[in-house]
Amino acid sequence: MTKKDLLALLEGVRDGSVAPDEAARKLRAAPFEDLGFAKVDHARALRQGAAEVVYGEGKTAEQVCAIVRKLREGGARTVLATRLSADKAAALAAAEPDAAYDPASRLAVVGPLPEPDGAGEICVCAAGTSDLPVAEEAARTAEALGNRVVRLYDVGVSGLERLLAHVGDLQRARVVVVVAGMEGALASVVGGLVDVPVVAVPTSVGYGAAFEGLAALLAMLNSCASGVSVVNIDNGFGAGFLASRINHP
Amino acid sequence: MTKKDLLALLEGVRDGSVAPDEAARKLRAAPFEDLGFAKVDHARALRQGAAEVVYGEGKTAEQVCAIVRKLREGGARTVLATRLSADKAAALAAAEPDAAYDPASRLAVVGPLPEPDGAGEICVCAAGTSDLPVAEEAARTAEALGNRVVRLYDVGVSGLERLLAHVGDLQRARVVVVVAGMEGALASVVGGLVDVPVVAVPTSVGYGAAFEGLAALLAMLNSCASGVSVVNIDNGFGAGFLASRINHP
Amino acid sequence: MTKKDLLALLEGVRDGSVAPDEAARKLRAAPFEDLGFAKVDHARALRQGAAEVVYGEGKTAEQVCAIVRKLREGGARTVLATRLSADKAAALAAAEPDAAYDPASRLAVVGPLPEPDGAGEICVCAAGTSDLPVAEEAARTAEALGNRVVRLYDVGVSGLERLLAHVGDLQRARVVVVVAGMEGALASVVGGLVDVPVVAVPTSVGYGAAFEGLAALLAMLNSCASGVSVVNIDNGFGAGFLASRINHP
Amino acid sequence: MTKKDLLALLEGVRDGSVAPDEAARKLRAAPFEDLGFAKVDHARALRQGAAEVVYGEGKTAEQVCAIVRKLREGGARTVLATRLSADKAAALAAAEPDAAYDPASRLAVVGPLPEPDGAGEICVCAAGTSDLPVAEEAARTAEALGNRVVRLYDVGVSGLERLLAHVGDLQRARVVVVVAGMEGALASVVGGLVDVPVVAVPTSVGYGAAFEGLAALLAMLNSCASGVSVVNIDNGFGAGFLASRINHP
Amino acid sequence: MTKKDLLALLEGVRDGSVAPDEAARKLRAAPFEDLGFAKVDHARALRQGAAEVVYGEGKTAEQVCAIVRKLREGGARTVLATRLSADKAAALAAAEPDAAYDPASRLAVVGPLPEPDGAGEICVCAAGTSDLPVAEEAARTAEALGNRVVRLYDVGVSGLERLLAHVGDLQRARVVVVVAGMEGALASVVGGLVDVPVVAVPTSVGYGAAFEGLAALLAMLNSCASGVSVVNIDNGFGAGFLASRINHP
Amino acid sequence: MTKKDLLALLEGVRDGSVAPDEAARKLRAAPFEDLGFAKVDHARALRQGAAEVVYGEGKTAEQVCAIVRKLREGGARTVLATRLSADKAAALAAAEPDAAYDPASRLAVVGPLPEPDGAGEICVCAAGTSDLPVAEEAARTAEALGNRVVRLYDVGVSGLERLLAHVGDLQRARVVVVVAGMEGALASVVGGLVDVPVVAVPTSVGYGAAFEGLAALLAMLNSCASGVSVVNIDNGFGAGFLASRINHP
Amino acid sequence: MTKKDLLALLEGVRDGSVAPDEAARKLRAAPFEDLGFAKVDHARALRQGAAEVVYGEGKTAEQVCAIVRKLREGGARTVLATRLSADKAAALAAAEPDAAYDPASRLAVVGPLPEPDGAGEICVCAAGTSDLPVAEEAARTAEALGNRVVRLYDVGVSGLERLLAHVGDLQRARVVVVVAGMEGALASVVGGLVDVPVVAVPTSVGYGAAFEGLAALLAMLNSCASGVSVVNIDNGFGAGFLASRINHP
Amino acid sequence: MTKKDLLALLEGVRDGSVAPDEAARKLRAAPFEDLGFAKVDHARALRQGAAEVVYGEGKTAEQVCAIVRKLREGGARTVLATRLSADKAAALAAAEPDAAYDPASRLAVVGPLPEPDGAGEICVCAAGTSDLPVAEEAARTAEALGNRVVRLYDVGVSGLERLLAHVGDLQRARVVVVVAGMEGALASVVGGLVDVPVVAVPTSVGYGAAFEGLAALLAMLNSCASGVSVVNIDNGFGAGFLASRINHP
């Protein structure tokens, strides 16, 4: 049951087209199945073809596997499991042989990647090598949700020529995701080079007065370039997910 | 000269289609005109028909008027002037009789509003009455950039029935802007009700441990709903600008 | 010696009904017994039948066992031991065979649970799976203090339908405990749905700008719903204890 | 329409006893009346006899007067208007001759105080003279909501004898509200003397490292006494409102 | 060379009573001996009979032993080594058989304790069991510097009767050291009960919004009782050292 | 009734030498007289001859005058009124012709200064000209409490020769009060030059990253010199009061 | 007496070439002249020809004029007065007819500007129009200390072409001062373009999460470009002063 | 390709002396070589003879070795590898036999140290023994970049005589690097003693209210001495690098 279905149901009750008891039955039954330890949320399937998402942090390997199984039995073609430690990923691979795991971003994709069906490309830029795990989390999330992704890595502002050598890629994108720690200046520079939405992801890369990503977070919130918005520190998944929404009108 | 023009020029120099001295001449001449106190940035005209933007804070009435004049002489049909105090607005109205000023949001629109040409509607939600100035800044910015805007005001989460009575409006939107102070919970609730990008604007409304918008800012950055990103505290302009970019693929 | 006893004693000295030396003797002797490493505080027995409480953090297994023994010898029917690591719990189970330990909440209940004798039910809501240890600490504390508890788990605001499916439970409660990390919005939404006191517990669940529970804490303190108060981050015990006090007029 | 009415209506739709269109009509019509600038929220009437509440901050005198009028026309016997500046209060007094205004707490009560009908007394303690405005806001709110209130003022912990001279008052209360700035220690000391819920209100009284109430807020959240919960800095209204809910089972 | 000696020397150079080259030679030679890794600071011997102090953190066992040896060879009767891990303490005990180590406070005293020669007693109060390591660091430091120390432990303000049972001890002291974590209220309560200097030591005891001692630190800095000053979080040594200075006019 | 009297009374009740009702009567009557708006606290008279203290902030001119009157009628020879605005000081001067007011420190001394009777001198150092108001508050408070005070002003560490030119004054003192804003380094330098207690007062002098005194506060709490303790930002009164207690064994 | 003189004097005492009493006499007399309210610090004259500096904040107009007079009588050719309000500047202009005041930077230069004698040029870059007062404070300070200054204003990173159009100026400089508020990214971009020291000045320009310059400060401290160091928020004087020191080997 | 080369190239394109396609080819080819995992940045070679720098944090041993190899093959005589753990250093030593590793500062120098060719000496001061790793990182970085370095260690301000005994060394330096944790006062004291640029490095040494270097950072930013600028907490490399730039005009 997608959110649209849910809202349609509620509207139906209100306009009389759906009987209340029918609606109540559906409401209780549909949106989640109870596995004892967690409610499997079927409502997150946004479009035909895109992946379902399982958030792996704080769940046991058994729980992750059970939820993935349930989702696939419920018809999901592709399932994305995030924040998955290596041992949980191993358990998942044992249970679902077509699971592909990336240790850097700690993402697993179970099932085939969907065909890209977004309006354009998503460009993921990362400032430094240490930002790559978060950047990959964004990029792979976007791919699993049906987007074509272009990666521009190691293009931090202290070597502007590296970024300028790729203005064409930036120009072509429908959305740009900027991943940067330390002073997070890349978001402003990219924001000044493009005319499309920029999703900025501060990372906890840096030390001392970086304060675990606070410096980059504040910098990005105060970007002098218009068209930049910010997600939580290290939230590559959130950036990829949002970029996909922007790219799927 | 739009940014696309600029980047095309640089590409031209590289592929040999533009003579270097020609490019250099254009580069120095085009992107800004020097008025002595400020460079008028022609590069911000994003699309045909949308408004040019003048940021009013920290400029004198004379400076605002001169820049607006220059932009209109340069061909701008509509000019948006933001963060304009009442007296600067009065000076502007004297100079440009077709200027329309909204005291709450401190925005002035000079010239006719462009025809909405975005992909869909932008829905601007505000939690409380005190959040209206920021919400209006977002809504009017979006309108001046060529968007159809639906306003849902006074729909804070402590009275959920007020929000739920308008699910249809939320559902129809291509983008939702959520404006809220205090605990900023509206962003998460709306984020859970829609399948489109949500741009969250924390406001400095509240007292004590609201810490001038910090509580709402942190809450929005940590939203449990996916698809939510955040702009600076009280940055209604930024939210409206970004929403317009999302709505104009 | 309960606090009422203590205050009565002080009043007695003042009104002459208790001889000063008698009072002084009682005062020194009664409220705590010295075990060398800690004073066993008999004053925490609030009502007949409810459990005594031992705070396990920072005490050795031997100390916890000795205090529990002392309390039971002093007549306590039920003893609640909080923040108990697994190995301390094992030591306690060896010493007190009727001890029941919950590893998630790190609580042990020694002796039978008291009959619920509160005015109504306490409803404990938790936003996500990761909040369960704190929620269980609140729920089990309340049960050990003589309350009937209803649990509503995994009802975070990004899936409002899950919460709305249980309005009946919320409605029936005499007190609601809301446990949530990340942006803590659940407290405001629940606060808007009920007419009874809401005790909000921010948890350290989340990452990045959650700042170990700070985001949820600030959000809850700024709740736009009236009737909400807040305890320390992750303080499930405090919430359950307070809810019990509200439920036992 | 009280919240109970609202929830009953929703249940009615679900169990079929209320026709959907009837419910939809009521849902849109009932909970608020649109005055153009604000929705008058009838849902806040909690019990027969208690006051309706109008939050005065950020509203014009005209708006406050119009809302109060509407509420009285809707049947409210008593209306409480909070955070009211002196000039707004004067306008209100002109419009509603039976309005009584307290400049210190900036509260106005329009109409007769209801008869106290709570389970017991509410004791409001304040540490210092500068805390009185917040303490009075709590005390008068509680009175307007139908509670008997006992005030213990100027009982800060640096002069313990002043507090101890009133243990009887503390002992008799069903709830205690503790209002304190600076180091906020009074909450812990009172929390150790009573067996009932303590609602702590940090105030912004103090200077330097008091950081506008932050020191007292943190202290109260970390109270070593069980049974203490905290509301926002200077939120006397919230404390009085919550205390009333605890006192009206 | 004590500080008085040093200052006298400088005065001597200025008034001509000491030849400059003589002074220069002394200045370079006297105050510290170079062991390669650290300058042994002989200047910290404050009075005849009191202990020399070696700060153990960040030094290897070998370095601590070498410095202690040097000091004793230089005439020190008693040496106090602080912040010493168990293995460094073992190495020290092997090298100096008369070293006495307290694992809780991580202090070692090498040589005999000096006879108390202060003006009066130092009373060290601690709020809870978890504060004892810091309290012992203060108490043992004071003893090693020639003070008589009275300990009042587990006298937190939530059980006021425990503190009041010992007013006599507080009354007799020349200085009171108050050690408390969590909300740090004990400093204010003690400050209100005595007429002598109170040295407050916030501890990192607590969790969540205690923020590693910040809550107690702010509370103590804002104490409503006069005569209270504060040292760094967990700085038991600093408190004992300062109390000794107050107690040795 | 001094605190010693109070504690003696409590002891008396306990040992039987004081009848309980007699004690209760005294307890209620003695320590404060009710003026309606404030309890006049007679307990603050610490020694024969020293001044009583009235804290002026948050009290009206009438209230200050009434309290001062009451204290003098109660036998106080000297009264110190702190944090007094110029107009309150004028009102006080009208009521008490022997009041002497210092506008910089906002202190008024009513009646003759007591003869210095402390053990030694108190040296008050200030880093810069802007720190003088706080330094004078400390110095005058100490004088009003019976201390001889030596002032060393404008001796900030960036011009070390100015401080070193006065080592003799520092050496002679029984206590040193160090007042400094900005980076607060003076406390550490002075702490390294003397063998007596140093009371450090951070001031809110500075801008930007001084954060209203936070930089100096943190620096002083982390002083590498032993024997330094800290009071609240700008709390000159507290420093002078504490220094007097150290100087009056 | 310059600092070199002072240090030479101290060395002289040590090596015997200066008689101690002679040195003591000079030490007391030389470095400052007492005007009652402030010590005139002659030690700040760094080189022949450069300006003396008077910090105007917290001094009265009379005090500023008196100090300037004294300095000129002492031989200073040029005096720089900083942080001077308009009315103090007017008083200074009345007293010293050759004073030139810049209202934006609140700097006055009294006497002729010295001839530039530094090793190279100092380039001062500013991101936005609102940063100009701080940038001018830096530029004019450097000029008054004998430096040639090149200004690059309004070159924020959101319009990279404006900065790149001036790479030649950046390249030629011996030091670059970067002045920026909001996200402070300009420091990193400039730091990546030059091979000379960059002095970064965060400004308090911005709103909301700029937190009065904190965002820019943290960003600059975390600059990914090497060779960047930071001074206090809005400290244009400090940056100009330091740049001059770098430029005068 | 140095940055100067890069900028010259861009200028060349503009003035026509370089053919655009030639420039484009160089631009893409020159500045970095792609090793798959990282772009080797040749642009950091600042002068003939000075070392290339590899930042070791977040790179595997294999990656560090490969980059070092590449740089040497590209002609680098000396390579500096920073933030290198012991095992990475061992791998490097195996690959490059002429690598010299310092475990304290975690720096490795591969190849011969360059001859000092700076304008003067760099003096590196450290306050305490625990600050040495950061101080050594600064000192060795400076040496690898061609500077003569003088070390003044263990000269914290609490023992001023230790610092004053070395004024000659301070006086002779062209730049001073000050490394200090805790309260960071050494930067201000040194800043007052010298006439040359001071680069201050706060360290995370300290505990409690040192807040991982925040106290020292704020203190240094607020230094009352002019001519002091600050780099990130523990950023010894950055300080040494900047000092070298100042020392190489």
PDB file of N, CA, C and O in Angstrom, chain D residues 157-158 160 164 182-183 185 188-189 192 207 209-211 215 218-219 222-225, chain E residues 157-158 160 182-183 185 188-189 192 207 209-211 215 218-219 222-225:
ATOM      1  N   VAL D 157      17.709  27.623  47.893  1.00  0.00           N
ATOM      2  CA  VAL D 157      18.424  26.668  48.728  1.00  0.00           C
ATOM      3  C   VAL D 157      19.567  27.263  49.525  1.00  0.00           C
ATOM      4  O   VAL D 157      20.095  26.617  50.428  1.00  0.00           O
ATOM      5  N   SER D 158      19.982  28.502  49.218  1.00  0.00           N
ATOM      6  CA  SER D 158      21.073  29.051  50.012  1.00  0.00           C
ATOM      7  C   SER D 158      20.591  29.422  51.416  1.00  0.00           C
ATOM      8  O   SER D 158      21.399  29.685  52.291  1.00  0.00           O
ATOM      9  N   LEU D 160      18.298  27.369  53.533  1.00  0.00           N
ATOM     10  CA  LEU D 160      17.475  26.173  53.616  1.00  0.00           C
ATOM     11  C   LEU D 160      16.373  26.294  54.657  1.00  0.00           C
ATOM     12  O   LEU D 160      15.288  25.709  54.514  1.00  0.00           O
ATOM     13  N   LEU D 164      12.556  24.796  54.769  1.00  0.00           N
ATOM     14  CA  LEU D 164      12.186  23.784  55.763  1.00  0.00           C
ATOM     15  C   LEU D 164      11.055  24.274  56.667  1.00  0.00           C
ATOM     16  O   LEU D 164      10.316  23.462  57.225  1.00  0.00           O
ATOM     17  N   MET D 182      19.266  30.723  37.895  1.00  0.00           N
ATOM     18  CA  MET D 182      20.647  30.494  38.348  1.00  0.00           C
ATOM     19  C   MET D 182      20.996  29.003  38.252  1.00  0.00           C
ATOM     20  O   MET D 182      20.978  28.448  37.173  1.00  0.00           O
ATOM     21  N   GLU D 183      21.269  28.345  39.389  1.00  0.00           N
ATOM     22  CA  GLU D 183      21.685  26.936  39.324  1.00  0.00           C
ATOM     23  C   GLU D 183      20.536  25.967  39.467  1.00  0.00           C
ATOM     24  O   GLU D 183      20.734  24.761  39.401  1.00  0.00           O
ATOM     25  N   ALA D 185      18.895  24.610  41.757  1.00  0.00           N
ATOM     26  CA  ALA D 185      19.035  23.509  42.715  1.00  0.00           C
ATOM     27  C   ALA D 185      17.748  23.232  43.492  1.00  0.00           C
ATOM     28  O   ALA D 185      17.578  22.141  44.034  1.00  0.00           O
ATOM     29  N   SER D 188      15.840  19.915  42.868  1.00  0.00           N
ATOM     30  CA  SER D 188      16.351  18.683  43.452  1.00  0.00           C
ATOM     31  C   SER D 188      16.036  18.597  44.941  1.00  0.00           C
ATOM     32  O   SER D 188      15.695  17.534  45.455  1.00  0.00           O
ATOM     33  N   VAL D 189      16.192  19.715  45.628  1.00  0.00           N
ATOM     34  CA  VAL D 189      15.938  19.698  47.066  1.00  0.00           C
ATOM     35  C   VAL D 189      14.464  19.425  47.330  1.00  0.00           C
ATOM     36  O   VAL D 189      14.102  18.570  48.155  1.00  0.00           O
ATOM     37  N   GLY D 192      13.513  15.893  46.687  1.00  0.00           N
ATOM     38  CA  GLY D 192      13.903  14.960  47.734  1.00  0.00           C
ATOM     39  C   GLY D 192      12.999  15.020  48.953  1.00  0.00           C
ATOM     40  O   GLY D 192      13.065  14.165  49.829  1.00  0.00           O
ATOM     41  N   TYR D 207      23.053  35.586  35.281  1.00  0.00           N
ATOM     42  CA  TYR D 207      23.857  36.285  34.282  1.00  0.00           C
ATOM     43  C   TYR D 207      25.084  35.440  33.995  1.00  0.00           C
ATOM     44  O   TYR D 207      25.285  34.393  34.615  1.00  0.00           O
ATOM     45  N   ALA D 209      27.433  32.813  33.091  1.00  0.00           N
ATOM     46  CA  ALA D 209      27.347  31.398  32.764  1.00  0.00           C
ATOM     47  C   ALA D 209      25.967  30.808  33.044  1.00  0.00           C
ATOM     48  O   ALA D 209      25.795  29.595  32.952  1.00  0.00           O
ATOM     49  N   ALA D 210      24.994  31.612  33.411  1.00  0.00           N
ATOM     50  CA  ALA D 210      23.610  31.117  33.459  1.00  0.00           C
ATOM     51  C   ALA D 210      23.107  30.912  32.039  1.00  0.00           C
ATOM     52  O   ALA D 210      22.163  30.158  31.807  1.00  0.00           O
ATOM     53  N   PHE D 211      23.714  31.597  31.092  1.00  0.00           N
ATOM     54  CA  PHE D 211      23.401  31.460  29.669  1.00  0.00           C
ATOM     55  C   PHE D 211      21.897  31.449  29.418  1.00  0.00           C
ATOM     56  O   PHE D 211      21.350  30.541  28.785  1.00  0.00           O
ATOM     57  N   ALA D 215      21.785  26.955  32.358  1.00  0.00           N
ATOM     58  CA  ALA D 215      22.352  26.295  33.539  1.00  0.00           C
ATOM     59  C   ALA D 215      21.247  25.652  34.369  1.00  0.00           C
ATOM     60  O   ALA D 215      21.343  24.492  34.770  1.00  0.00           O
ATOM     61  N   LEU D 218      19.680  22.543  32.463  1.00  0.00           N
ATOM     62  CA  LEU D 218      20.486  21.322  32.533  1.00  0.00           C
ATOM     63  C   LEU D 218      20.451  20.738  33.937  1.00  0.00           C
ATOM     64  O   LEU D 218      20.338  19.525  34.126  1.00  0.00           O
ATOM     65  N   ALA D 219      20.549  21.606  34.935  1.00  0.00           N
ATOM     66  CA  ALA D 219      20.534  21.118  36.311  1.00  0.00           C
ATOM     67  C   ALA D 219      19.234  20.363  36.591  1.00  0.00           C
ATOM     68  O   ALA D 219      19.235  19.271  37.152  1.00  0.00           O
ATOM     69  N   ASN D 222      18.965  16.972  35.123  1.00  0.00           N
ATOM     70  CA  ASN D 222      19.850  16.013  35.756  1.00  0.00           C
ATOM     71  C   ASN D 222      19.574  15.834  37.228  1.00  0.00           C
ATOM     72  O   ASN D 222      20.425  15.335  37.965  1.00  0.00           O
ATOM     73  N   SER D 223      18.395  16.238  37.654  1.00  0.00           N
ATOM     74  CA  SER D 223      18.100  16.174  39.083  1.00  0.00           C
ATOM     75  C   SER D 223      18.340  14.780  39.645  1.00  0.00           C
ATOM     76  O   SER D 223      17.913  13.780  39.085  1.00  0.00           O
ATOM     77  N   CYS D 224      19.035  14.733  40.775  1.00  0.00           N
ATOM     78  CA  CYS D 224      19.289  13.451  41.419  1.00  0.00           C
ATOM     79  C   CYS D 224      18.044  12.932  42.128  1.00  0.00           C
ATOM     80  O   CYS D 224      18.008  11.787  42.549  1.00  0.00           O
ATOM     81  N   ALA D 225      17.027  13.765  42.253  1.00  0.00           N
ATOM     82  CA  ALA D 225      15.781  13.314  42.876  1.00  0.00           C
ATOM     83  C   ALA D 225      14.861  12.746  41.806  1.00  0.00           C
ATOM     84  O   ALA D 225      14.710  13.330  40.733  1.00  0.00           O
TER      85      ALA D 225
ATOM     86  N   VAL E 157      21.658  16.046  47.747  1.00  0.00           N
ATOM     87  CA  VAL E 157      20.545  16.850  48.254  1.00  0.00           C
ATOM     88  C   VAL E 157      19.190  16.162  48.142  1.00  0.00           C
ATOM     89  O   VAL E 157      18.220  16.639  48.716  1.00  0.00           O
ATOM     90  N   SER E 158      19.099  15.042  47.411  1.00  0.00           N
ATOM     91  CA  SER E 158      17.788  14.408  47.353  1.00  0.00           C
ATOM     92  C   SER E 158      17.446  13.730  48.679  1.00  0.00           C
ATOM     93  O   SER E 158      16.308  13.348  48.901  1.00  0.00           O
ATOM     94  N   LEU E 160      18.089  15.117  52.076  1.00  0.00           N
ATOM     95  CA  LEU E 160      18.643  16.224  52.846  1.00  0.00           C
ATOM     96  C   LEU E 160      19.008  15.814  54.270  1.00  0.00           C
ATOM     97  O   LEU E 160      19.953  16.351  54.863  1.00  0.00           O
ATOM     98  N   MET E 182      26.009  15.226  38.124  1.00  0.00           N
ATOM     99  CA  MET E 182      24.607  15.440  37.798  1.00  0.00           C
ATOM    100  C   MET E 182      24.255  16.930  37.853  1.00  0.00           C
ATOM    101  O   MET E 182      24.817  17.704  37.101  1.00  0.00           O
ATOM    102  N   GLU E 183      23.350  17.343  38.755  1.00  0.00           N
ATOM    103  CA  GLU E 183      22.959  18.753  38.774  1.00  0.00           C
ATOM    104  C   GLU E 183      23.783  19.600  39.727  1.00  0.00           C
ATOM    105  O   GLU E 183      23.578  20.806  39.822  1.00  0.00           O
ATOM    106  N   ALA E 185      23.813  20.337  42.772  1.00  0.00           N
ATOM    107  CA  ALA E 185      23.110  21.226  43.698  1.00  0.00           C
ATOM    108  C   ALA E 185      23.737  21.268  45.078  1.00  0.00           C
ATOM    109  O   ALA E 185      23.529  22.217  45.835  1.00  0.00           O
ATOM    110  N   SER E 188      25.458  24.519  46.293  1.00  0.00           N
ATOM    111  CA  SER E 188      24.629  25.634  46.755  1.00  0.00           C
ATOM    112  C   SER E 188      24.074  25.382  48.143  1.00  0.00           C
ATOM    113  O   SER E 188      24.018  26.287  48.981  1.00  0.00           O
ATOM    114  N   VAL E 189      23.652  24.153  48.400  1.00  0.00           N
ATOM    115  CA  VAL E 189      23.081  23.858  49.710  1.00  0.00           C
ATOM    116  C   VAL E 189      24.147  23.982  50.790  1.00  0.00           C
ATOM    117  O   VAL E 189      23.930  24.621  51.824  1.00  0.00           O
ATOM    118  N   GLY E 192      25.079  27.499  51.500  1.00  0.00           N
ATOM    119  CA  GLY E 192      24.126  28.206  52.339  1.00  0.00           C
ATOM    120  C   GLY E 192      24.215  27.838  53.809  1.00  0.00           C
ATOM    121  O   GLY E 192      23.637  28.512  54.660  1.00  0.00           O
ATOM    122  N   TYR E 207      24.577  11.261  32.953  1.00  0.00           N
ATOM    123  CA  TYR E 207      24.490  10.820  31.557  1.00  0.00           C
ATOM    124  C   TYR E 207      23.576  11.780  30.819  1.00  0.00           C
ATOM    125  O   TYR E 207      22.994  12.689  31.411  1.00  0.00           O
ATOM    126  N   ALA E 209      21.906  14.692  29.355  1.00  0.00           N
ATOM    127  CA  ALA E 209      22.065  16.135  29.441  1.00  0.00           C
ATOM    128  C   ALA E 209      23.031  16.573  30.542  1.00  0.00           C
ATOM    129  O   ALA E 209      23.143  17.772  30.813  1.00  0.00           O
ATOM    130  N   ALA E 210      23.698  15.637  31.200  1.00  0.00           N
ATOM    131  CA  ALA E 210      24.789  16.025  32.095  1.00  0.00           C
ATOM    132  C   ALA E 210      25.980  16.493  31.269  1.00  0.00           C
ATOM    133  O   ALA E 210      26.815  17.252  31.747  1.00  0.00           O
ATOM    134  N   PHE E 211      26.043  16.035  30.016  1.00  0.00           N
ATOM    135  CA  PHE E 211      27.080  16.447  29.073  1.00  0.00           C
ATOM    136  C   PHE E 211      28.470  16.430  29.695  1.00  0.00           C
ATOM    137  O   PHE E 211      29.197  17.419  29.682  1.00  0.00           O
ATOM    138  N   ALA E 215      26.662  20.207  33.056  1.00  0.00           N
ATOM    139  CA  ALA E 215      25.505  20.642  33.841  1.00  0.00           C
ATOM    140  C   ALA E 215      25.939  21.034  35.246  1.00  0.00           C
ATOM    141  O   ALA E 215      25.567  22.095  35.760  1.00  0.00           O
ATOM    142  N   LEU E 218      28.087  24.365  35.212  1.00  0.00           N
ATOM    143  CA  LEU E 218      27.300  25.589  35.088  1.00  0.00           C
ATOM    144  C   LEU E 218      26.520  25.860  36.372  1.00  0.00           C
ATOM    145  O   LEU E 218      26.436  26.995  36.835  1.00  0.00           O
ATOM    146  N   ALA E 219      25.953  24.809  36.939  1.00  0.00           N
ATOM    147  CA  ALA E 219      25.188  25.000  38.170  1.00  0.00           C
ATOM    148  C   ALA E 219      26.067  25.606  39.257  1.00  0.00           C
ATOM    149  O   ALA E 219      25.687  26.566  39.932  1.00  0.00           O
ATOM    150  N   ASN E 222      26.896  29.201  38.912  1.00  0.00           N
ATOM    151  CA  ASN E 222      25.734  30.060  39.143  1.00  0.00           C
ATOM    152  C   ASN E 222      25.160  29.907  40.538  1.00  0.00           C
ATOM    153  O   ASN E 222      24.025  30.314  40.774  1.00  0.00           O
ATOM    154  N   SER E 223      25.938  29.349  41.437  1.00  0.00           N
ATOM    155  CA  SER E 223      25.402  29.087  42.771  1.00  0.00           C
ATOM    156  C   SER E 223      24.814  30.344  43.385  1.00  0.00           C
ATOM    157  O   SER E 223      25.408  31.420  43.371  1.00  0.00           O
ATOM    158  N   CYS E 224      23.604  30.194  43.932  1.00  0.00           N
ATOM    159  CA  CYS E 224      22.961  31.333  44.583  1.00  0.00           C
ATOM    160  C   CYS E 224      23.590  31.616  45.944  1.00  0.00           C
ATOM    161  O   CYS E 224      23.313  32.648  46.543  1.00  0.00           O
ATOM    162  N   ALA E 225      24.425  30.724  46.436  1.00  0.00           N
ATOM    163  CA  ALA E 225      25.104  30.961  47.704  1.00  0.00           C
ATOM    164  C   ALA E 225      26.417  31.686  47.450  1.00  0.00           C
ATOM    165  O   ALA E 225      27.157  31.336  46.535  1.00  0.00           O
TER     166      ALA E 225
END
